[in-house]
PDB file of N, CA and C in Angstrom:
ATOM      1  N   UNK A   1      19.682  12.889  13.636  1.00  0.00           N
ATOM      2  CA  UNK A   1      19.232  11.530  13.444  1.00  0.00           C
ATOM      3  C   UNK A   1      20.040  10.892  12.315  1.00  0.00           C
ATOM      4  N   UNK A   2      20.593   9.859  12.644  1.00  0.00           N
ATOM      5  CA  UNK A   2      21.071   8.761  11.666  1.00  0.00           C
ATOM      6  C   UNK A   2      20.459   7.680  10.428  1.00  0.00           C
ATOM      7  N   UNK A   3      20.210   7.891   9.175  1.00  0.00           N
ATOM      8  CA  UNK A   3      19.599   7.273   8.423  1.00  0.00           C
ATOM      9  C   UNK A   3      20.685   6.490   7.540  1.00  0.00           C
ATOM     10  N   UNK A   4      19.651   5.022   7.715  1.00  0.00           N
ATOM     11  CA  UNK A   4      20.366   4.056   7.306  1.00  0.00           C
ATOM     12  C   UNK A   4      19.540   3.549   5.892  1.00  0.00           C
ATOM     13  N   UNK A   5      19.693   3.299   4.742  1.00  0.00           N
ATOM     14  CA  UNK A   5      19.103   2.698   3.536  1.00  0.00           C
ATOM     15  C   UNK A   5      19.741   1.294   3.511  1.00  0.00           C
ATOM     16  N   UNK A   6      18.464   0.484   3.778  1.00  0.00           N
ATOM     17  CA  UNK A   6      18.323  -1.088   3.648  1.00  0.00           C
ATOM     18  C   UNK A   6      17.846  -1.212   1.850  1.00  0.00           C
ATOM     19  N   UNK A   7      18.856  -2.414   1.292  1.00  0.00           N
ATOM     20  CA  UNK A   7      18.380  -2.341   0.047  1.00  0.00           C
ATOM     21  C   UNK A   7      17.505  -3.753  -0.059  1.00  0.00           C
ATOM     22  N   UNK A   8      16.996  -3.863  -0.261  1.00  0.00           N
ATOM     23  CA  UNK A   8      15.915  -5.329  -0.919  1.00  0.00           C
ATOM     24  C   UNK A   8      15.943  -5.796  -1.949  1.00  0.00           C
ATOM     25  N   UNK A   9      16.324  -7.499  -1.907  1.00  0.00           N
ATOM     26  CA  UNK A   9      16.207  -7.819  -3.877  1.00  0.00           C
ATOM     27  C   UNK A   9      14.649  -9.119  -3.516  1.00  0.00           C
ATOM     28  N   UNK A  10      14.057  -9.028  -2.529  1.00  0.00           N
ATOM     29  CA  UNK A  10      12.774  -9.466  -2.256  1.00  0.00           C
ATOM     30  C   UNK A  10      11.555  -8.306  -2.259  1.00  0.00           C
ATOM     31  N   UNK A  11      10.450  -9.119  -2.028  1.00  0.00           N
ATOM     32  CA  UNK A  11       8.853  -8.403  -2.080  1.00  0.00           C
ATOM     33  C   UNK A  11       9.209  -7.314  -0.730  1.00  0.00           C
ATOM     34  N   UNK A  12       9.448  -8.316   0.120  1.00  0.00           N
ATOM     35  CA  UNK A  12       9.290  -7.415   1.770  1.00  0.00           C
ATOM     36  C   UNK A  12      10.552  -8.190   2.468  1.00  0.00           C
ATOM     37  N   UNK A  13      10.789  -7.551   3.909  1.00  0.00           N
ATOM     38  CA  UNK A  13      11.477  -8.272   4.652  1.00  0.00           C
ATOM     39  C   UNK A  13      11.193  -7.902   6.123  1.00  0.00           C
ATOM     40  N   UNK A  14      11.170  -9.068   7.028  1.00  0.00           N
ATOM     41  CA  UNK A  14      10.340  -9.132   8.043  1.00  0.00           C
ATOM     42  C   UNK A  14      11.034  -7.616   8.804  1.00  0.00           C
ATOM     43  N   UNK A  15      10.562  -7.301   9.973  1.00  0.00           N
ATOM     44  CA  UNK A  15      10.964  -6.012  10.594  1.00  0.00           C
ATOM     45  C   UNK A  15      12.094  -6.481  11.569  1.00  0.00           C
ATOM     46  N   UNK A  16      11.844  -7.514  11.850  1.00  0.00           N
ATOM     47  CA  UNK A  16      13.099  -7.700  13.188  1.00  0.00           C
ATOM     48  C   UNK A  16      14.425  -7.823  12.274  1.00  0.00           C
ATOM     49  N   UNK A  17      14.189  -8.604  10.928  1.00  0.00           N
ATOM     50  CA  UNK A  17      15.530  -9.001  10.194  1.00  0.00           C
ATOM     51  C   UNK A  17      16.321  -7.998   9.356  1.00  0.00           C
ATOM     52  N   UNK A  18      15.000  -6.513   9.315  1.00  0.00           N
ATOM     53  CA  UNK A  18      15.325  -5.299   8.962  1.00  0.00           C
ATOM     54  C   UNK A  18      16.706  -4.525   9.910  1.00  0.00           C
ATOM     55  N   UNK A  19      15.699  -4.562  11.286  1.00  0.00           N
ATOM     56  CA  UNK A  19      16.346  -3.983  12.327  1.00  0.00           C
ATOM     57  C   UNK A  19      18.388  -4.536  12.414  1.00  0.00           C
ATOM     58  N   UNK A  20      18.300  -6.223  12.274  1.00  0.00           N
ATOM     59  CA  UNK A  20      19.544  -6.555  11.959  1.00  0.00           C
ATOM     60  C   UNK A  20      20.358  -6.403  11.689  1.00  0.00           C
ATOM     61  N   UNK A  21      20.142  -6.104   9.876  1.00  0.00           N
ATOM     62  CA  UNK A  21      20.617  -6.070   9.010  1.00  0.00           C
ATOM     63  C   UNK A  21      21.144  -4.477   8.821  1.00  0.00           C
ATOM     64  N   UNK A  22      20.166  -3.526   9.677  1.00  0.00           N
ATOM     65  CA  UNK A  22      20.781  -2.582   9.810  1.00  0.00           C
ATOM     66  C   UNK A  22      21.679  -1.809  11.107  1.00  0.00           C
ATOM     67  N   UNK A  23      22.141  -2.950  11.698  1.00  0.00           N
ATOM     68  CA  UNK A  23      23.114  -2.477  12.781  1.00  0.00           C
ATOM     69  C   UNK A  23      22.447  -2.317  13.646  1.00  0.00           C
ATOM     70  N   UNK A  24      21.006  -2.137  14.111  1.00  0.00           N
ATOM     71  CA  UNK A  24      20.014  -1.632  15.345  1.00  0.00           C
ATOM     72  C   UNK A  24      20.701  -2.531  16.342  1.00  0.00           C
ATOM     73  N   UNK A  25      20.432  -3.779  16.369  1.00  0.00           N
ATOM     74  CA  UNK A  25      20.198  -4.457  17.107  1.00  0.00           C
ATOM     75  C   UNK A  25      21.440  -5.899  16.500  1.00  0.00           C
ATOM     76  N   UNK A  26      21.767  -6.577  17.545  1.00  0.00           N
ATOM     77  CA  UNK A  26      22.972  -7.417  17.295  1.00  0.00           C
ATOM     78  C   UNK A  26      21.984  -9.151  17.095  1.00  0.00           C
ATOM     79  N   UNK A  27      21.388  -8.707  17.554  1.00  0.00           N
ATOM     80  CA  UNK A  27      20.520 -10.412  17.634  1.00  0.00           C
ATOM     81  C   UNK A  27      18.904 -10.602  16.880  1.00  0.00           C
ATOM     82  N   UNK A  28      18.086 -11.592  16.851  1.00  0.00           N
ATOM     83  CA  UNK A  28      16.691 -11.496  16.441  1.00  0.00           C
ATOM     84  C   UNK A  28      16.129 -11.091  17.622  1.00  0.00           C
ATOM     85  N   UNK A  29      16.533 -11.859  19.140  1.00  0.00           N
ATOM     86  CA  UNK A  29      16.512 -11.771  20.353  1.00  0.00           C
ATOM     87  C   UNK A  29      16.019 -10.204  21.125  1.00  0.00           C
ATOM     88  N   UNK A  30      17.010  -9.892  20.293  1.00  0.00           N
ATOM     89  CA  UNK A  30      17.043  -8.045  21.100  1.00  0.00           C
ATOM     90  C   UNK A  30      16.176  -7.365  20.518  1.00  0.00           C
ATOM     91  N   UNK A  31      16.110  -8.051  18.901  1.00  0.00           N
ATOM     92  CA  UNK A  31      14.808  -7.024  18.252  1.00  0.00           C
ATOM     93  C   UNK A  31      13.525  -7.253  18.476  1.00  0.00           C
ATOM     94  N   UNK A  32      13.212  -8.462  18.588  1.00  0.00           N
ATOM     95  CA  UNK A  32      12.070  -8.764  19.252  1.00  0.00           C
ATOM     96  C   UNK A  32      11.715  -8.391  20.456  1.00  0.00           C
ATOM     97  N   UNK A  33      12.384  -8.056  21.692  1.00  0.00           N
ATOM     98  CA  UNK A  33      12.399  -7.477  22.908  1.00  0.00           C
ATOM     99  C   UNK A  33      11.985  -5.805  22.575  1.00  0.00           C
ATOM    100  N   UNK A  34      12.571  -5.106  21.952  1.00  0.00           N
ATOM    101  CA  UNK A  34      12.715  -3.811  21.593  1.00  0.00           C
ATOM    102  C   UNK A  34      11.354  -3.341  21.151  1.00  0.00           C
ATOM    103  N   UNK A  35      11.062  -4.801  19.668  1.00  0.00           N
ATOM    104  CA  UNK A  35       9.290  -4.311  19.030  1.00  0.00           C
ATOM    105  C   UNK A  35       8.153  -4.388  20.203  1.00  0.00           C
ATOM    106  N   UNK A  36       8.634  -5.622  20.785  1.00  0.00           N
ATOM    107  CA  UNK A  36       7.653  -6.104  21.796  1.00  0.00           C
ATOM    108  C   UNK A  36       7.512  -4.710  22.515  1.00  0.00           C
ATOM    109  N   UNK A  37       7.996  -3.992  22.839  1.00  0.00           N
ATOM    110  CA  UNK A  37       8.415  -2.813  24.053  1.00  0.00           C
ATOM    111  C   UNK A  37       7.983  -1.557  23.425  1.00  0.00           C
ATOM    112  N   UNK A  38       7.530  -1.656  22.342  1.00  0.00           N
ATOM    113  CA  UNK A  38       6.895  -0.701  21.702  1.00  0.00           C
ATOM    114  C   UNK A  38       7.971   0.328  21.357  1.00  0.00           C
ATOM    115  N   UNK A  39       9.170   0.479  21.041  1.00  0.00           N
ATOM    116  CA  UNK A  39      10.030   0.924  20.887  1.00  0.00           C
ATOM    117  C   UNK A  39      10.753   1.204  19.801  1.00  0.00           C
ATOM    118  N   UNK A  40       9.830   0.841  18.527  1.00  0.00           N
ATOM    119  CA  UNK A  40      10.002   0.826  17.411  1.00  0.00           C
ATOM    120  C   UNK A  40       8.726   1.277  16.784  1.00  0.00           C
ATOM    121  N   UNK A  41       9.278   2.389  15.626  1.00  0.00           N
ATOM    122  CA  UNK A  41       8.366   3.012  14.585  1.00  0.00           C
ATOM    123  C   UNK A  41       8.454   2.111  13.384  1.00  0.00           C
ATOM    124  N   UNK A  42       7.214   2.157  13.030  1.00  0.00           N
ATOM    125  CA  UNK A  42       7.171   1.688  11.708  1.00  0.00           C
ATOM    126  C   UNK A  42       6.041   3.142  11.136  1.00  0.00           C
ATOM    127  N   UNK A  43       6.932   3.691   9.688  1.00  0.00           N
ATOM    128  CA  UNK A  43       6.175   4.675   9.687  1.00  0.00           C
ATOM    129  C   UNK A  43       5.709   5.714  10.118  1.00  0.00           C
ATOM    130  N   UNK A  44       5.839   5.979  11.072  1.00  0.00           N
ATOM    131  CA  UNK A  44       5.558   6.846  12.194  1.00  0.00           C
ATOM    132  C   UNK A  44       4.747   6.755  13.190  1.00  0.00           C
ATOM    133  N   UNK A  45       4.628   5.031  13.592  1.00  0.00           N
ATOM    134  CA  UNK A  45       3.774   4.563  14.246  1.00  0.00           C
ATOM    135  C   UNK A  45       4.282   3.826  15.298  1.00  0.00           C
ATOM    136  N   UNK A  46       3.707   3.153  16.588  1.00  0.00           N
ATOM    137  CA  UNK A  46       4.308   2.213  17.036  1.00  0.00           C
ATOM    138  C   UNK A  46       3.729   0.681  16.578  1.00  0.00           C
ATOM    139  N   UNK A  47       4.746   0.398  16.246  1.00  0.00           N
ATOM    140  CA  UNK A  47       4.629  -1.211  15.987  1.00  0.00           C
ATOM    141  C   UNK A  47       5.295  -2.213  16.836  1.00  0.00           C
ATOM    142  N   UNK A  48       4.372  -3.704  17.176  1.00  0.00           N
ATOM    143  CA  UNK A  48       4.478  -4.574  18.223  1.00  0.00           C
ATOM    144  C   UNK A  48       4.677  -6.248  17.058  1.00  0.00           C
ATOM    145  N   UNK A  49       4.684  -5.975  16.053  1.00  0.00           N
ATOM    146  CA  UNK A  49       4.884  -7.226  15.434  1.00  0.00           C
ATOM    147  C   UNK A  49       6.092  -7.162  14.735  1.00  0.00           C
ATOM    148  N   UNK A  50       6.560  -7.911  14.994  1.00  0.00           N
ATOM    149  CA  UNK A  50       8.253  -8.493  14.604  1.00  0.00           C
ATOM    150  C   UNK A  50       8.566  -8.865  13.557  1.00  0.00           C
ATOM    151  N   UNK A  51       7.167  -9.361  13.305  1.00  0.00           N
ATOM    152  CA  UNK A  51       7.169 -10.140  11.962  1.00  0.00           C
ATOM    153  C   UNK A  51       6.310  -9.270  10.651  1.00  0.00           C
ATOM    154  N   UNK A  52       5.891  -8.014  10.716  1.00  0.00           N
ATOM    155  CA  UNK A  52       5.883  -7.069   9.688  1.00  0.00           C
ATOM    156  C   UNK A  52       6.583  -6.905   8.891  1.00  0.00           C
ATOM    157  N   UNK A  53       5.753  -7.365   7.791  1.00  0.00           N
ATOM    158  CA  UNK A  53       6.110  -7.148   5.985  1.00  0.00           C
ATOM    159  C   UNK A  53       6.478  -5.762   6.428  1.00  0.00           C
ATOM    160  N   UNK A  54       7.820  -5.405   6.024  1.00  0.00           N
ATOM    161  CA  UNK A  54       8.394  -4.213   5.420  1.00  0.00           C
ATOM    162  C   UNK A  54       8.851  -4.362   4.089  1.00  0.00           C
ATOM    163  N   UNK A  55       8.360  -3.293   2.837  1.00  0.00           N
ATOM    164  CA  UNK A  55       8.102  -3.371   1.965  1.00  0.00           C
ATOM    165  C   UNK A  55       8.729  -1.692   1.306  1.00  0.00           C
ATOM    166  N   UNK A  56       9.168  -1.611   0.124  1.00  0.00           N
ATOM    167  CA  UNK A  56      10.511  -0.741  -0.495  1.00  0.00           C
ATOM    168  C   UNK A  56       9.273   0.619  -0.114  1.00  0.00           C
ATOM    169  N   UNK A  57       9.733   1.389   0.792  1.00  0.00           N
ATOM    170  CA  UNK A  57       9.386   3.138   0.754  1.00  0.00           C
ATOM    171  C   UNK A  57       8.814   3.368   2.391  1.00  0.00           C
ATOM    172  N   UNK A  58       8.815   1.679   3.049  1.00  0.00           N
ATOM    173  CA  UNK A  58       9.198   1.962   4.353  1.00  0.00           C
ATOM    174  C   UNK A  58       9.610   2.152   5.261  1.00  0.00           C
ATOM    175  N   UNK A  59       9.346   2.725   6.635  1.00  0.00           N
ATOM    176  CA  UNK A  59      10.611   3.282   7.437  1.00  0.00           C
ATOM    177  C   UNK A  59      10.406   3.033   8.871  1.00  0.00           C
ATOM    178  N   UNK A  60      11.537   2.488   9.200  1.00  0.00           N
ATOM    179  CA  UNK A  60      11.101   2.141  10.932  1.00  0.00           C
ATOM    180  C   UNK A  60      12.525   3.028  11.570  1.00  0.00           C
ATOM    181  N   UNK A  61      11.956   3.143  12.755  1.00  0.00           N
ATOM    182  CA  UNK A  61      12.815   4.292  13.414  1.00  0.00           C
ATOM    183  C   UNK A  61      13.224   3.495  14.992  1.00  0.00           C
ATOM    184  N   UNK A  62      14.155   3.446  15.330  1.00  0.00           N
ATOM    185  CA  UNK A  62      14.740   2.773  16.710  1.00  0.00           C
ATOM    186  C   UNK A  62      15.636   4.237  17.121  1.00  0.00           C
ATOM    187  N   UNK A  63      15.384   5.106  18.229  1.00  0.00           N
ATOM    188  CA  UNK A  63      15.970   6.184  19.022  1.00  0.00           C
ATOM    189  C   UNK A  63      16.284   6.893  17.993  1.00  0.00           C
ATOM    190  N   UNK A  64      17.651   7.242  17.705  1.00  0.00           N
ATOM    191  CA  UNK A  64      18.078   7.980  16.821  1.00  0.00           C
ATOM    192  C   UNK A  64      18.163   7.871  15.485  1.00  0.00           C
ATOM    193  N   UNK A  65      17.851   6.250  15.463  1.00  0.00           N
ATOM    194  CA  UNK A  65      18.309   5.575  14.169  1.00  0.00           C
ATOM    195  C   UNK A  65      17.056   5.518  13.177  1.00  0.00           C
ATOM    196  N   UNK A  66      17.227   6.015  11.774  1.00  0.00           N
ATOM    197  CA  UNK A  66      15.980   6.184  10.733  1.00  0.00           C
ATOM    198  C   UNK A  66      16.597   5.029   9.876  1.00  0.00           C
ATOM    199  N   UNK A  67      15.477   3.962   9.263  1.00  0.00           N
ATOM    200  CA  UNK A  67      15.782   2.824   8.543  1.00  0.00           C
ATOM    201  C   UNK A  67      14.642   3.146   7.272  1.00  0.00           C
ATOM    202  N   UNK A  68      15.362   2.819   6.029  1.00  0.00           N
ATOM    203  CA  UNK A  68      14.792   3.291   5.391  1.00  0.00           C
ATOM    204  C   UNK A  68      14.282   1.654   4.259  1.00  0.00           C
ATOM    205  N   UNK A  69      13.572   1.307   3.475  1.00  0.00           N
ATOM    206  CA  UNK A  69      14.153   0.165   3.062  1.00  0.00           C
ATOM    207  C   UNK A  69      13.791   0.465   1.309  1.00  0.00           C
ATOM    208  N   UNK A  70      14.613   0.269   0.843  1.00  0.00           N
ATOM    209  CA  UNK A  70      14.814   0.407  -0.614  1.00  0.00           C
ATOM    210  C   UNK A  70      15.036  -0.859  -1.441  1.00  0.00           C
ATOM    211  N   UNK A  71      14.613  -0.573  -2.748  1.00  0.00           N
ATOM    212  CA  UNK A  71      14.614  -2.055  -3.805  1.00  0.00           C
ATOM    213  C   UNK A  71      15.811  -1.722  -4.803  1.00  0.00           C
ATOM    214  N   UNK A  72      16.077  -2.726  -5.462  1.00  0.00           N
ATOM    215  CA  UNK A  72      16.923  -2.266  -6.567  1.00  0.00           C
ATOM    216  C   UNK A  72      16.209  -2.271  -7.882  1.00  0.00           C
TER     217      UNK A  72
END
């Protein structure tokens, strides 16, 4: 599995703009399709909202890919 560390200089950042920012997904478009589809971990869970506060020590997972999100 591939782990990626997202850094944050905010509180949180939404989950689809997570997914982005870390190479998952090329569009908001695709990530929203993907959460919608239940196809995304948050935590070790499935998550369906796009728009989930992700917040520094959380982790969403797309197939192979581990997202981690970190603060400075």
């Amino acid at each position: 599995m591939r782990t990626e560390i997202i850094k944050i200089d905010t509180e949180f950042i939404r989950l689809d703009n997570l997914l982005k920012f870390a190479g998952a997904v090329d569009t908001g478009g695709a990530a929203k399709f993907l959460i919608q589809d239940g196809r995304v971990l948050v935590n070790d869970e499935v998550c369906t909202m796009r728009g989930k506060k992700m917040r520094k020590g959380d982790k969403a997972q797309i197939e192979d890919l581990l997202i981690e999100v970190d603060s400075d």
